[in-house]
Short mmCIF file of C-alpha atoms and ligand atoms in Angstrom, two decimals:
data_model
loop_
_atom_site.label_atom_id
_atom_site.label_comp_id
_atom_site.label_asym_id
_atom_site.label_seq_id
_atom_site.Cartn_x
_atom_site.Cartn_y
_atom_site.Cartn_z
CA UNK A 1 12.43 4.48 22.87
CA UNK A 2 13.89 3.28 19.57
CA UNK A 3 15.58 5.70 17.18
CA UNK A 4 15.85 3.33 14.28
CA UNK A 5 13.86 4.04 11.11
CA UNK A 6 10.69 2.35 9.84
CA UNK A 7 10.89 0.56 6.49
CA UNK A 8 7.97 0.99 4.09
CA UNK A 9 7.80 -0.67 0.70
CA UNK A 10 5.77 -1.23 -2.44
CA UNK A 11 6.24 -2.09 -6.09
CA UNK A 12 6.27 1.61 -7.00
CA UNK A 13 4.71 4.92 -5.93
CA UNK A 14 1.58 3.33 -4.40
CA UNK A 15 3.10 2.85 -0.95
CA UNK A 16 3.56 6.61 -0.72
CA UNK A 17 -0.17 6.79 0.07
CA UNK A 18 0.77 5.01 3.31
CA UNK A 19 3.88 7.16 3.84
CA UNK A 20 1.63 10.20 3.62
CA UNK A 21 -0.27 9.07 6.73
CA UNK A 22 2.94 8.09 8.52
CA UNK A 23 4.41 11.55 7.92
CA UNK A 24 1.34 13.05 9.54
CA UNK A 25 0.71 10.64 12.42
CA UNK A 26 4.28 9.62 13.26
CA UNK A 27 6.09 12.88 12.50
CA UNK A 28 9.15 12.00 14.59
CA UNK A 29 9.72 8.67 12.88
CA UNK A 30 12.36 8.37 10.21
CA UNK A 31 11.15 6.51 7.10
CA UNK A 32 13.19 4.43 4.66
CA UNK A 33 11.04 3.79 1.58
CA UNK A 34 11.67 1.37 -1.25
CA UNK A 35 9.65 1.33 -4.52
CA UNK A 36 10.45 -1.47 -6.96
CA UNK A 37 10.03 0.66 -10.07
CA UNK A 38 12.09 -1.69 -12.24
CA UNK A 39 9.73 -4.62 -11.65
CA UNK A 40 6.33 -2.94 -11.22
CA UNK A 41 3.57 -4.16 -11.65
CA UNK A 42 3.54 -7.05 -9.19
CA UNK A 43 -0.17 -7.70 -9.56
CA UNK A 44 0.17 -9.91 -12.63
CA UNK A 45 3.00 -12.02 -11.17
CA UNK A 46 2.90 -15.38 -9.38
CA UNK A 47 2.91 -15.79 -5.62
CA UNK A 48 6.43 -17.28 -5.82
CA UNK A 49 7.81 -14.29 -7.73
CA UNK A 50 6.07 -11.74 -5.50
CA UNK A 51 7.41 -13.50 -2.40
CA UNK A 52 10.95 -13.62 -3.79
CA UNK A 53 10.80 -9.88 -4.52
CA UNK A 54 9.29 -9.10 -1.10
CA UNK A 55 12.11 -10.95 0.65
CA UNK A 56 14.78 -9.15 -1.38
CA UNK A 57 13.24 -5.82 -0.39
CA UNK A 58 13.02 -6.81 3.29
CA UNK A 59 16.69 -7.86 3.22
CA UNK A 60 17.65 -4.52 1.66
CA UNK A 61 15.67 -2.51 4.21
CA UNK A 62 17.17 -4.49 7.07
CA UNK A 63 20.62 -3.40 5.92
CA UNK A 64 19.34 0.10 6.80
CA UNK A 65 18.73 -1.08 10.36
CA UNK A 66 14.94 -0.65 10.32
CA UNK A 67 13.01 -1.48 13.50
CA UNK A 68 9.92 -2.68 11.65
CA UNK A 69 8.37 -3.00 8.21
CA UNK A 70 5.11 -1.79 6.74
CA UNK A 71 4.19 -3.81 3.66
CA UNK A 72 2.50 -0.92 1.84
CA UNK A 73 1.43 -3.22 -0.97
CA UNK A 74 -1.67 -5.38 -0.92
CA UNK A 75 -0.17 -7.77 -3.46
CA UNK A 76 2.86 -8.55 -1.27
CA UNK A 77 0.76 -8.53 1.88
CA UNK A 78 -1.86 -10.96 0.55
CA UNK A 79 0.68 -13.32 -1.04
CA UNK A 80 3.78 -13.12 1.12
CA UNK A 81 3.09 -11.70 4.61
CA UNK A 82 3.37 -15.00 6.47
CA UNK A 83 6.59 -15.87 4.70
CA UNK A 84 8.04 -12.45 5.56
CA UNK A 85 6.99 -12.74 9.19
CA UNK A 86 8.53 -16.21 9.40
CA UNK A 87 11.84 -15.06 7.92
CA UNK A 88 12.54 -11.66 9.43
CA UNK A 89 12.81 -10.81 13.06
CA UNK A 90 11.17 -7.36 13.22
CA UNK A 91 7.48 -6.41 13.49
CA UNK A 92 5.92 -6.60 10.01
CA UNK A 93 2.44 -5.32 9.23
CA UNK A 94 0.46 -5.14 6.03
CA UNK A 95 -2.55 -3.17 4.80
CA UNK A 96 -5.08 -5.95 4.17
CA UNK A 97 -6.21 -6.77 7.69
CA UNK A 98 -6.71 -3.11 8.68
CA UNK A 99 -8.64 -2.49 5.43
CA UNK A 100 -10.80 -5.55 5.96
CA UNK A 101 -11.73 -4.45 9.50
CA UNK A 102 -12.64 -0.99 8.29
CA UNK A 103 -14.84 -2.41 5.52
CA UNK A 104 -16.61 -4.82 7.86
CA UNK A 105 -17.36 -1.93 10.21
CA UNK A 106 -18.55 0.38 7.44
CA UNK A 107 -21.07 -1.75 5.56
CA UNK A 108 -24.77 -1.50 6.36
CA UNK A 109 -26.18 -3.75 3.65
CA UNK A 110 -23.51 -6.44 4.17
CA UNK A 111 -22.23 -6.13 0.61
CA UNK A 112 -18.60 -5.13 0.24
CA UNK A 113 -16.63 -4.68 -2.97
CA UNK A 114 -12.88 -5.20 -2.97
CA UNK A 115 -10.80 -3.85 -5.83
CA UNK A 116 -7.17 -4.79 -6.23
CA UNK A 117 -4.59 -6.38 -8.47
CA UNK A 118 -5.19 -9.80 -10.02
CA UNK A 119 -2.84 -11.42 -7.48
CA UNK A 120 -4.59 -9.79 -4.51
CA UNK A 121 -8.08 -10.72 -5.68
CA UNK A 122 -6.97 -14.26 -6.50
CA UNK A 123 -5.52 -14.70 -3.00
CA UNK A 124 -8.96 -13.98 -1.44
CA UNK A 125 -7.11 -12.41 1.49
CA UNK A 126 -9.70 -9.64 1.96
CA UNK A 127 -12.51 -12.15 1.80
CA UNK A 128 -10.94 -14.23 4.57
CA UNK A 129 -10.32 -11.28 6.86
CA UNK A 130 -13.73 -9.69 6.25
CA UNK A 131 -15.56 -12.96 6.89
CA UNK A 132 -13.62 -13.37 10.14
CA UNK A 133 -15.19 -10.07 11.27
CA UNK A 134 -18.72 -10.96 10.16
CA UNK A 135 -19.64 -14.14 8.33
CA UNK A 136 -22.85 -12.59 6.94
CA UNK A 137 -20.98 -10.16 4.69
CA UNK A 138 -20.91 -10.87 0.96
CA UNK A 139 -17.60 -9.89 -0.60
CA UNK A 140 -17.33 -9.08 -4.31
CA UNK A 141 -13.76 -9.01 -5.63
CA UNK A 142 -12.83 -7.16 -8.80
CA UNK A 143 -9.33 -7.05 -10.29
CA UNK A 144 -8.48 -3.71 -11.95
CA UNK A 145 -5.07 -4.35 -13.56
CA UNK A 146 -4.95 -1.14 -15.60
CA UNK A 147 -5.24 1.12 -12.55
CA UNK A 148 -1.59 0.63 -11.49
CA UNK A 149 0.00 1.70 -14.81
CA UNK A 150 -2.45 4.63 -15.03
CA UNK A 151 -1.46 5.76 -11.55
CA UNK A 152 2.27 5.24 -12.20
CA UNK A 153 1.79 7.35 -15.34
CA UNK A 154 0.30 10.11 -13.19
CA UNK A 155 -3.09 10.05 -14.98
CA UNK A 156 -4.86 10.67 -11.74
CA UNK A 157 -7.74 12.81 -12.95
CA UNK A 158 -7.82 11.82 -16.59
CA UNK A 159 -10.87 11.04 -18.73
CA UNK A 160 -9.28 7.75 -19.80
CA UNK A 161 -8.85 6.69 -16.18
CA UNK A 162 -12.52 7.58 -15.61
CA UNK A 163 -13.66 5.41 -18.54
CA UNK A 164 -11.51 2.49 -17.36
CA UNK A 165 -12.93 2.86 -13.85
CA UNK A 166 -16.51 2.84 -15.17
CA UNK A 167 -15.87 -0.45 -16.91
CA UNK A 168 -14.12 -2.15 -14.00
CA UNK A 169 -16.57 -0.94 -11.37
CA UNK A 170 -19.84 -1.71 -13.14
CA UNK A 171 -20.13 -5.30 -11.73
CA UNK A 172 -19.81 -3.83 -8.23
CA UNK A 173 -22.52 -1.29 -8.96
CA UNK A 174 -24.75 -4.09 -10.23
CA UNK A 175 -24.05 -6.02 -7.03
CA UNK A 176 -25.23 -2.97 -5.00
CA UNK A 177 -22.22 -2.86 -2.70
CA UNK A 178 -22.43 0.00 -0.21
CA UNK A 179 -18.72 -0.15 0.65
CA UNK A 180 -15.67 -0.56 -1.54
CA UNK A 181 -12.12 -1.19 -0.32
CA UNK A 182 -9.16 0.27 -2.17
CA UNK A 183 -7.27 -3.01 -2.02
CA UNK A 184 -4.18 -1.68 -3.77
CA UNK A 185 -2.07 1.16 -2.42
CA UNK A 186 -1.98 2.79 -5.84
CA UNK A 187 -5.76 3.26 -5.90
CA UNK A 188 -6.06 6.11 -3.37
CA UNK A 189 -4.27 8.15 -6.04
CA UNK A 190 -7.40 7.84 -8.19
CA UNK A 191 -9.85 7.79 -5.30
CA UNK A 192 -11.81 10.80 -6.54
CA UNK A 193 -12.53 9.03 -9.84
CA UNK A 194 -13.54 5.83 -8.04
CA UNK A 195 -15.86 7.79 -5.73
CA UNK A 196 -17.36 9.64 -8.69
CA UNK A 197 -18.13 6.40 -10.54
CA UNK A 198 -19.56 4.63 -7.48
CA UNK A 199 -21.53 7.65 -6.26
CA UNK A 200 -21.61 9.42 -2.90
CA UNK A 201 -23.77 6.78 -1.22
CA UNK A 202 -20.90 4.25 -1.39
CA UNK A 203 -18.18 4.36 1.29
CA UNK A 204 -14.73 4.19 -0.24
CA UNK A 205 -12.24 2.69 2.22
CA UNK A 206 -8.53 3.53 2.13
CA UNK A 207 -6.70 1.21 4.57
CA UNK A 208 -3.63 3.50 4.88
CA UNK A 209 -4.49 5.47 8.01
CA UNK A 210 -5.75 2.47 9.99
CA UNK A 211 -2.57 0.59 9.02
CA UNK A 212 -0.33 3.40 10.24
CA UNK A 213 -2.27 3.79 13.49
CA UNK A 214 -2.04 0.06 14.20
CA UNK A 215 1.66 -0.02 13.37
CA UNK A 216 2.46 2.93 15.64
CA UNK A 217 0.41 1.30 18.42
CA UNK A 218 2.34 -1.89 17.98
CA UNK A 219 5.64 0.00 18.29
CA UNK A 220 4.34 1.90 21.29
CA UNK A 221 3.50 -1.35 23.06
CA UNK A 222 7.09 -2.54 22.73
CA UNK A 223 8.50 0.86 23.65
CA UNK A 224 9.63 1.21 20.05
CA UNK A 225 8.61 4.77 19.14
CA UNK A 226 11.06 7.60 18.56
CA UNK A 227 9.45 9.90 21.03
CA UNK A 228 11.48 13.07 21.10
CA UNK A 229 10.66 15.77 18.57
CA UNK A 230 12.86 15.48 15.55
CA UNK A 231 13.01 16.42 11.90
CA UNK A 232 13.99 13.10 10.41
CA UNK A 233 15.72 12.94 7.05
CA UNK A 234 13.65 10.35 5.24
CA UNK A 235 15.30 8.20 2.59
CA UNK A 236 13.70 7.03 -0.65
CA UNK A 237 15.07 4.25 -2.84
CA UNK A 238 13.91 2.81 -6.16
CA UNK A 239 15.18 0.05 -8.44
CA UNK A 240 15.02 2.08 -11.66
CA UNK A 241 15.45 5.66 -12.83
CA UNK A 242 14.64 7.92 -9.84
CA UNK A 243 13.45 10.94 -11.86
CA UNK A 244 9.88 9.90 -12.59
CA UNK A 245 9.42 8.60 -9.05
CA UNK A 246 10.72 11.90 -7.63
CA UNK A 247 8.31 13.89 -9.73
CA UNK A 248 5.16 11.94 -9.00
CA UNK A 249 6.21 11.20 -5.42
CA UNK A 250 6.71 14.89 -4.60
CA UNK A 251 3.22 15.55 -5.91
CA UNK A 252 1.68 12.75 -3.85
CA UNK A 253 3.42 13.72 -0.61
CA UNK A 254 3.56 17.49 -1.11
CA UNK A 255 7.11 16.95 0.08
CA UNK A 256 10.18 17.35 -2.12
CA UNK A 257 11.71 13.99 -3.01
CA UNK A 258 14.93 15.40 -4.38
CA UNK A 259 17.40 12.76 -3.28
CA UNK A 260 15.87 9.48 -4.45
CA UNK A 261 18.58 6.84 -4.87
CA UNK A 262 18.71 3.85 -7.17
CA UNK A 263 19.56 0.39 -5.79
CA UNK A 264 20.25 -2.89 -7.51
CA UNK A 265 17.63 -4.91 -5.64
CA UNK A 266 18.59 -8.18 -7.39
CA UNK A 267 21.72 -8.20 -5.20
CA UNK A 268 19.71 -8.81 -2.03
N1 DGL B 1 0.55 -1.11 -4.95
C1 DGL B 1 0.54 -2.51 -4.95
C2 DGL B 1 -0.65 -3.10 -4.26
O1 DGL B 1 -1.06 -2.55 -3.30
C3 DGL B 1 1.01 -3.28 -6.12
C4 DGL B 1 0.57 -2.91 -7.47
C5 DGL B 1 1.29 -3.68 -8.53
O2 DGL B 1 2.52 -3.58 -8.58
O3 DGL B 1 0.65 -4.37 -9.34
O4 DGL B 1 -1.21 -4.10 -4.59
#
């Protein structure tokens, strides 16, 4: 049994789509969340910058005595996971490998689309993990850089978001993918638009639940769960003005984020 909290982090509100599953499937676990709202988006930044930011966030969360870290950001996972695992001595899991396994299992026609930030698509991380599962699968990557600012703006069911999605997703429609992975944790926020554009015959994969299940299993195997029933007081931190994050975050989690604190992440 381990009472310490779990650290979850992203460049902004996107990682809350993973927190949502953790609240449901690990209800006794205390969560410390960090969203780097001062430096979002990460998707257009270099591997070096993303890795520097990821390490600062890990250092900050470790000051909160976390027992493990969920990298709830595909961009940090695909560019910096190995570096994080080599530098920090707690279990660290990302979203890419779980999402890749789900996609490989879901496709019938062996054509999978992956949508994500420019940095995630460029890293080819999904491609590598999907091909490890089945080398016959064709993977079509598509960067959708405008999705993150649209989601951060809260335009989750907006006509403009729909038009942007139509444009980004058309190459994947032309490629006849039958499965599409939401390779950015912000994208589940606009999942209904993505599903509408792709049509009901296409499976839309959100890696969040599989990630949380694997992470909780990992903790269980090292006797690291907080097993007794508790009502943990989760903590949420951001690097810029907390108000907007509180507003959108409360909507995403259906959980009041009224005490979001601001941290100077550059210090870590
Ligand atoms: N939500 C993040 C991801 O999963 C990062 C988005 C960004 O900051 O560009 O990739």
